[in-house]
Coordinates of C-alpha atoms and ligand atoms in Angstrom, one line a residue:
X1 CA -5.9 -7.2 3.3
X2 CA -8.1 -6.3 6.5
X3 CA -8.5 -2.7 6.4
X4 CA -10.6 -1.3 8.6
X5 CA -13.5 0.5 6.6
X6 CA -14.9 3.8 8.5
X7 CA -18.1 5.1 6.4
X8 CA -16.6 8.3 7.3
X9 CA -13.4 8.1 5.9
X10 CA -10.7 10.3 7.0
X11 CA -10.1 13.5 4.9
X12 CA -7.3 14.8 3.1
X13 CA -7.0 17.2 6.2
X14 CA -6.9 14.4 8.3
X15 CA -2.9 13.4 6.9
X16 CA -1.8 17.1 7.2
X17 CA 1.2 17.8 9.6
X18 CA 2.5 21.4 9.7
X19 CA 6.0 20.8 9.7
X20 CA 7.5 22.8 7.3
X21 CA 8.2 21.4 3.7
X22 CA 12.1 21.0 2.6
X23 CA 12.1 20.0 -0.6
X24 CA 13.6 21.9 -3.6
X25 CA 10.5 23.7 -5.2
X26 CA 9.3 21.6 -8.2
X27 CA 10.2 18.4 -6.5
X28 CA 8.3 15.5 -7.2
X29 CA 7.9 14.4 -4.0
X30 CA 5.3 17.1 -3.5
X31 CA 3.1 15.0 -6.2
X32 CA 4.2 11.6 -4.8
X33 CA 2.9 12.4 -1.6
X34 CA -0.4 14.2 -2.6
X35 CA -1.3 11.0 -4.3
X36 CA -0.2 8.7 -1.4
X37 CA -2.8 10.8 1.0
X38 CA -5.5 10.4 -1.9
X39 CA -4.9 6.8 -2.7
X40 CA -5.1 6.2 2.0
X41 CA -8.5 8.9 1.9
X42 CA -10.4 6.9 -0.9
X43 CA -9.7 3.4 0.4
X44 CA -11.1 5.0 4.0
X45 CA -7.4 4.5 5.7
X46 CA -7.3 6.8 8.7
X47 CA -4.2 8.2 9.5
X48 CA -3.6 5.7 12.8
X49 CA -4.5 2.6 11.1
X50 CA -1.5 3.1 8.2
X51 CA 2.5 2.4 9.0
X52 CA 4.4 4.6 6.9
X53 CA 8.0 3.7 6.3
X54 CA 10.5 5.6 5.4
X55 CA 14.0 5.2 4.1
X56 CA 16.9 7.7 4.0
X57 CA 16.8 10.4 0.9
X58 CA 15.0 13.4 0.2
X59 CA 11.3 11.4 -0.2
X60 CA 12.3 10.0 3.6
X61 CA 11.7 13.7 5.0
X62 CA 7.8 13.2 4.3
X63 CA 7.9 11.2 7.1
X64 CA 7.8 14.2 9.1
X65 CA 5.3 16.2 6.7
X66 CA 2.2 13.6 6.5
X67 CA 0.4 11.9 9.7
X68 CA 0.0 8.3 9.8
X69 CA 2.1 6.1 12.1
X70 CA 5.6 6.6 11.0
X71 CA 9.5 5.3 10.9
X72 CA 12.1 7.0 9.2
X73 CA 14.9 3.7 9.0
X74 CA 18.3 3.4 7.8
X75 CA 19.4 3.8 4.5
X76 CA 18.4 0.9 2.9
X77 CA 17.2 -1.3 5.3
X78 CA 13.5 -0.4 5.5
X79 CA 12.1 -3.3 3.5
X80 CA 12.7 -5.4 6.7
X81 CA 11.5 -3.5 9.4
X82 CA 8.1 -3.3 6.9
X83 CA 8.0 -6.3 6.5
X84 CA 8.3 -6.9 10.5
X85 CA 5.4 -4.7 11.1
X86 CA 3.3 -6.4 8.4
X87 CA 3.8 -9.8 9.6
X88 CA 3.6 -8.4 13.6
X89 CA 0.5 -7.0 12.6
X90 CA -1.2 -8.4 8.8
X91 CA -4.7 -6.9 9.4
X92 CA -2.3 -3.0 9.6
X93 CA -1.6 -1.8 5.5
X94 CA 2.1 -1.0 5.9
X95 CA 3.9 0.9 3.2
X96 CA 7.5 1.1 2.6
X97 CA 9.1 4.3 0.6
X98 CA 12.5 3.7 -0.8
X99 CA 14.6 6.2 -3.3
X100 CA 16.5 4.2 -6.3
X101 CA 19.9 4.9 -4.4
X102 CA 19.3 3.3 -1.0
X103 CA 16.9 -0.3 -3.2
X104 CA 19.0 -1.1 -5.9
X105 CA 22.3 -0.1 -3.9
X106 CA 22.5 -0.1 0.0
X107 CA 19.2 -2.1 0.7
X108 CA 19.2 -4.4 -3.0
X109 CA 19.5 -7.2 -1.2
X110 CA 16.2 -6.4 1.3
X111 CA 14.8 -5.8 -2.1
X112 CA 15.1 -9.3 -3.5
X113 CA 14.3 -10.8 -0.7
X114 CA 10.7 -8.7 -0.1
X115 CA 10.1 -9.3 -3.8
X116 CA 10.7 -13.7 -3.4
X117 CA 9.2 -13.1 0.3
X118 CA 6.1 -12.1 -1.1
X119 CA 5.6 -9.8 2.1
X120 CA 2.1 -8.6 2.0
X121 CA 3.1 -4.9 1.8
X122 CA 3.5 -2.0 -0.4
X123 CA 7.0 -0.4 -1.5
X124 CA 7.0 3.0 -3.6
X125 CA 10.2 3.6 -5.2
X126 CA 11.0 7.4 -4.9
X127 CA 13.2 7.0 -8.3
X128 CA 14.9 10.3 -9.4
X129 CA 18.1 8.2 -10.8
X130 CA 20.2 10.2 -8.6
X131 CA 20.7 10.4 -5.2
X132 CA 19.4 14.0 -4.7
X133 CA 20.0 14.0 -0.8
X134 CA 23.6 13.8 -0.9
X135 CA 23.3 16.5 -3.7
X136 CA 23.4 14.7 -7.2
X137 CA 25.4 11.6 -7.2
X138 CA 25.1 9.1 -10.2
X139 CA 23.0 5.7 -8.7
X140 CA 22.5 2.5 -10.5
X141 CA 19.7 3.8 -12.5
X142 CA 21.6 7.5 -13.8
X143 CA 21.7 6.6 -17.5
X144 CA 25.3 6.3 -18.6
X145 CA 26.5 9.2 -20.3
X146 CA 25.3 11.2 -18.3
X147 CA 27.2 14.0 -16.6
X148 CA 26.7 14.0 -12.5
X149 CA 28.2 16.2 -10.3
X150 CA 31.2 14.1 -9.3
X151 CA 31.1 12.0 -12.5
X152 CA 31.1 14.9 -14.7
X153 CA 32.0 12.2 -17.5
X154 CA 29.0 10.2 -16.9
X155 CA 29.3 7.1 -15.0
X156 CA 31.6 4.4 -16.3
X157 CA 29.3 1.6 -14.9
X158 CA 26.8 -0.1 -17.1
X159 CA 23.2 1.5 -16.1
X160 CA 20.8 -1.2 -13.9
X161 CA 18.3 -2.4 -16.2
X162 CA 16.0 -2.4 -13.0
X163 CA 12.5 -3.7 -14.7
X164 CA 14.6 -6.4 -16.3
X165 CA 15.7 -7.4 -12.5
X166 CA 12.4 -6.7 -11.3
X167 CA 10.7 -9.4 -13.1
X168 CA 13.9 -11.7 -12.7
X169 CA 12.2 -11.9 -9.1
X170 CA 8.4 -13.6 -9.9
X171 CA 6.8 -10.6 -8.6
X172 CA 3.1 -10.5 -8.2
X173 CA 2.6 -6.8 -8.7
X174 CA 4.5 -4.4 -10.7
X175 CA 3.7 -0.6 -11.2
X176 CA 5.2 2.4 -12.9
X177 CA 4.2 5.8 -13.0
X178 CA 5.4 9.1 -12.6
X179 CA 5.3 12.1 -10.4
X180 CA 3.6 14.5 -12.4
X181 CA 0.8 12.0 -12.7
X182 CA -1.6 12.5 -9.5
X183 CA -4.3 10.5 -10.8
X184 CA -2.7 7.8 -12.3
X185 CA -0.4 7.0 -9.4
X186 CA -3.7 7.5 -7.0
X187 CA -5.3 4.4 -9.2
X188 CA -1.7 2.9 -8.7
X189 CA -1.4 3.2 -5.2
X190 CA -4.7 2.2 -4.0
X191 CA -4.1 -1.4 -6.2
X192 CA -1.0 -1.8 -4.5
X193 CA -2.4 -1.6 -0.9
X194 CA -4.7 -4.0 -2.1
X195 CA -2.9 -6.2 -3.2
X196 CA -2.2 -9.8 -1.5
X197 CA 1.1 -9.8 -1.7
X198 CA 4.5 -7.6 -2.3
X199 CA 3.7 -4.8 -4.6
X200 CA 6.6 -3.2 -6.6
X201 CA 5.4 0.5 -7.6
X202 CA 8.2 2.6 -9.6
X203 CA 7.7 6.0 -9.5
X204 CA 9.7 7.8 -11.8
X205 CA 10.4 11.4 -10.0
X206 CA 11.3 14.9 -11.4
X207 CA 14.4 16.0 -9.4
X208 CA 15.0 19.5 -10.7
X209 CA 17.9 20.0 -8.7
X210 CA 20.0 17.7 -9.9
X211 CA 18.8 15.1 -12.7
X212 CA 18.4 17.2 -15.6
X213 CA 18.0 14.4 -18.1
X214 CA 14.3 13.1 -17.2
X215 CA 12.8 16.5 -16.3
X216 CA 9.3 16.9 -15.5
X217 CA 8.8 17.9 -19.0
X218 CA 10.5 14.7 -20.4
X219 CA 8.4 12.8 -18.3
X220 CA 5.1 14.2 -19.3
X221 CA 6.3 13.7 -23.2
X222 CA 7.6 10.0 -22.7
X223 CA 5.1 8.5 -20.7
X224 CA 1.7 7.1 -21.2
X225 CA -0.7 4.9 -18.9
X226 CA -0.6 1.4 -20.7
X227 CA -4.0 0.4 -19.2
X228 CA -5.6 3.1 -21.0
X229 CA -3.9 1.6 -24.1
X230 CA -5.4 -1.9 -23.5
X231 CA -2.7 -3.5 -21.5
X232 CA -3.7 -6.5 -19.4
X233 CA -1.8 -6.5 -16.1
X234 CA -2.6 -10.4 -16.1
X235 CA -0.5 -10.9 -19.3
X236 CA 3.5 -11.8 -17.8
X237 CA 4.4 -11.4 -21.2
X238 CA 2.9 -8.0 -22.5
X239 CA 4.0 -6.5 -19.0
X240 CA 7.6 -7.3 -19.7
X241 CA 7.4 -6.0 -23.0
X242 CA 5.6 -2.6 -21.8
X243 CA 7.7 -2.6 -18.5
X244 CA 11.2 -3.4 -20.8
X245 CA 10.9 -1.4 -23.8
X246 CA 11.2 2.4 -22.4
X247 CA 13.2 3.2 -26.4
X248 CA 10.7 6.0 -27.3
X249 CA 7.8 6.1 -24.6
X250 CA 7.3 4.9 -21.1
X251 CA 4.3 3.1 -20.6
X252 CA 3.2 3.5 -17.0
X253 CA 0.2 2.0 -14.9
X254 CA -0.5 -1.0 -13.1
X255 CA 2.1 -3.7 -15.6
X256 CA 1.5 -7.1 -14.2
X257 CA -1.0 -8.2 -11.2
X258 CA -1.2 -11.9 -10.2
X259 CA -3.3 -12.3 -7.1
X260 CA -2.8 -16.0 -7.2
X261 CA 0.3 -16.7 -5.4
X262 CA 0.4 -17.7 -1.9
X263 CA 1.8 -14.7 0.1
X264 CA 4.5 -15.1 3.3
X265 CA 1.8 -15.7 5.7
X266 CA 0.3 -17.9 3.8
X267 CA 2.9 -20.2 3.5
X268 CA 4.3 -19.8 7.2
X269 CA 3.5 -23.3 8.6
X270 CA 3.5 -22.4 12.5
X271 CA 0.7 -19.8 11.9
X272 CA -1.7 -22.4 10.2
X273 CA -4.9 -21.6 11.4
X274 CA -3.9 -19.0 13.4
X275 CA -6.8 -16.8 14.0
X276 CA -5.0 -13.8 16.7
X277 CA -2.0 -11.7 15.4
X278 CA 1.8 -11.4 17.0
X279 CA 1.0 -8.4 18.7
X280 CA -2.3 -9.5 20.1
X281 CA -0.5 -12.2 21.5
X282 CA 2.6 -10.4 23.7
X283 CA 1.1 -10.4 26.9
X284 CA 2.9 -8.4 29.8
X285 CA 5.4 -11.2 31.5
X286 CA 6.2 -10.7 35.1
X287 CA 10.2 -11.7 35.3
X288 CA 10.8 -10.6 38.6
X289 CA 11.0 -14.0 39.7
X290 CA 13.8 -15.0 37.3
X291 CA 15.3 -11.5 37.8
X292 CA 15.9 -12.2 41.9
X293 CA 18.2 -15.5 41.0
X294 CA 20.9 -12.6 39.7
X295 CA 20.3 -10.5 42.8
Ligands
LIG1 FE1 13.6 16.9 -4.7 FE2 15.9 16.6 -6.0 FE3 15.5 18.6 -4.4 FE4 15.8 16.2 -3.4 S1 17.4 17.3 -4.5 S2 14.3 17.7 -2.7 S3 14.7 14.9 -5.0 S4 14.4 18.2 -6.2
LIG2 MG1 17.2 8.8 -5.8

């Protein structure tokens, strides 16, 4: 990934925007966010070199609190016009936020294909297992039997075991960790934006308001960083096992990494040896000829 390195390096100043914060207080979007401006300050990304993109749900209103160039999309659908920008422009990081509703309901389908696109881009799952902008709604991910406020009986759905689908994909980079965790998704965050291809990073949220089944406090007793443990994101096997067995603990961190497989671009015959980019080649066309044979 070309990113263009300023000695300088922007500050953490640099991504502040006034406008005034609406999430509920304890929110962990607050933490998400934080650690998205570290992660963009220590790989020296300024503010107008980074597309930010952002889906619908609470996490989507950072898109007005945080500088950068920015898109707030529609819900679900902001895996493609990511992966638009990416492929308009390869040598610009682009990063994608999507809650848990609006990837593995609305948008699932832009989700699988990003994942088996191998889009060079980042996408941070926002996942609170509810959709807290509509005020508390069971998604995919709500475990079962658990009361929501228009499911009051739990959900009769069977939950999404979304790792298991995850993998069911051939990623080449898979990340969990967890918004009370500004370091660990900081280390997260900068691998992903490194990475070649389409990185996958699960971050599991605190939504105080209205998931009151993994609270901030259940979070900080169930997970633990699996690289610290010894877990070799290289190892397909030992990451489904980490990434699949969440019985008693949570192991978070970077899970599986291949660097290996050919990304989109890469494979896109027509752009073989291609050494400008789409948007360095849209050149201003005069049509005012063609335009006077409908006059
Ligand atoms: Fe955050 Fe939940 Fe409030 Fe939304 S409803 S702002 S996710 S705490
Ligand atoms: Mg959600």
């Amino acid at each position: 990934m070309a990113i263009s390195l300023d000695s300088n390096g922007p500050g953490v100043q640099d991504y502040y925007c006034g406008t005034e914060c609406t999430w509920c207080d304890g929110c962990g979007d607050y933490g998400i966010m934080a650690a998205v401006k570290r992660a963009l300050v220590e790989l020296k990304i300024h503010p107008h070199e980074v597309a930010l993109c952002f889906d619908i749900g609470c996490h989507g209103n950072a898109s007005d609190k945080m500088l950068g160039y920015r898109i707030h999309g529609l819900h679900g659908r902001i895996i493609p016009f990511a992966a638009g920008a990416k492929l308009a422009n390869p040598n610009m990081p682009v990063i994608a936020f999507g809650g848990d509703g609006a990837s593995f309901s609305e948008g699932v389908n832009h989700l699988v294909h990003g994942i088996r696109s191998h889009y060079p881009m980042t996408f941070v799952m926002h996942n609170n297992a509810n959709y807290g902008l509509t005020k508390g709604q069971a998604s995919s991910v709500t475990w079962q039997n658990q009361p929501m406020n228009i499911s009051p009986n739990g959900i009769p759905e069977d939950t999404l075991q979304s790792m298991e689908f995850i993998f069911s994909l051939q990623p080449t980079f898979v990340a969990r960790s967890w918004s009370g965790d500004i370091p660990q998704m900081t280390r997260v965050l900068k691998a992903a934006i490194q990475h070649r291809g389409f990185a996958f990073v699960d971050i599991l949220q605190a939504c105080p308001t209205y998931n009151k089944f993994t609270s901030h406090e259940w979070l900080l007793e169930h997970c633990f960083d699996a690289n610290e443990k010894g877990h070799d994101p290289s190892d397909l096997e030992a990451a489904k096992k980490v990434a699949f067995d969440t019985t008693d603990r949570v192991g978070c961190g970077i899970l599986y990494q291949n660097e290996d497989h050919p990304t989109f671009y890469e494979r896109l015959k027509p752009r073989e040896g291609v050494k400008t980019t789409a948007v360095e080649e849209v050149k201003i066309t005069d049509v005012s000829g063609l335009m006077k044979e409908f006059i």
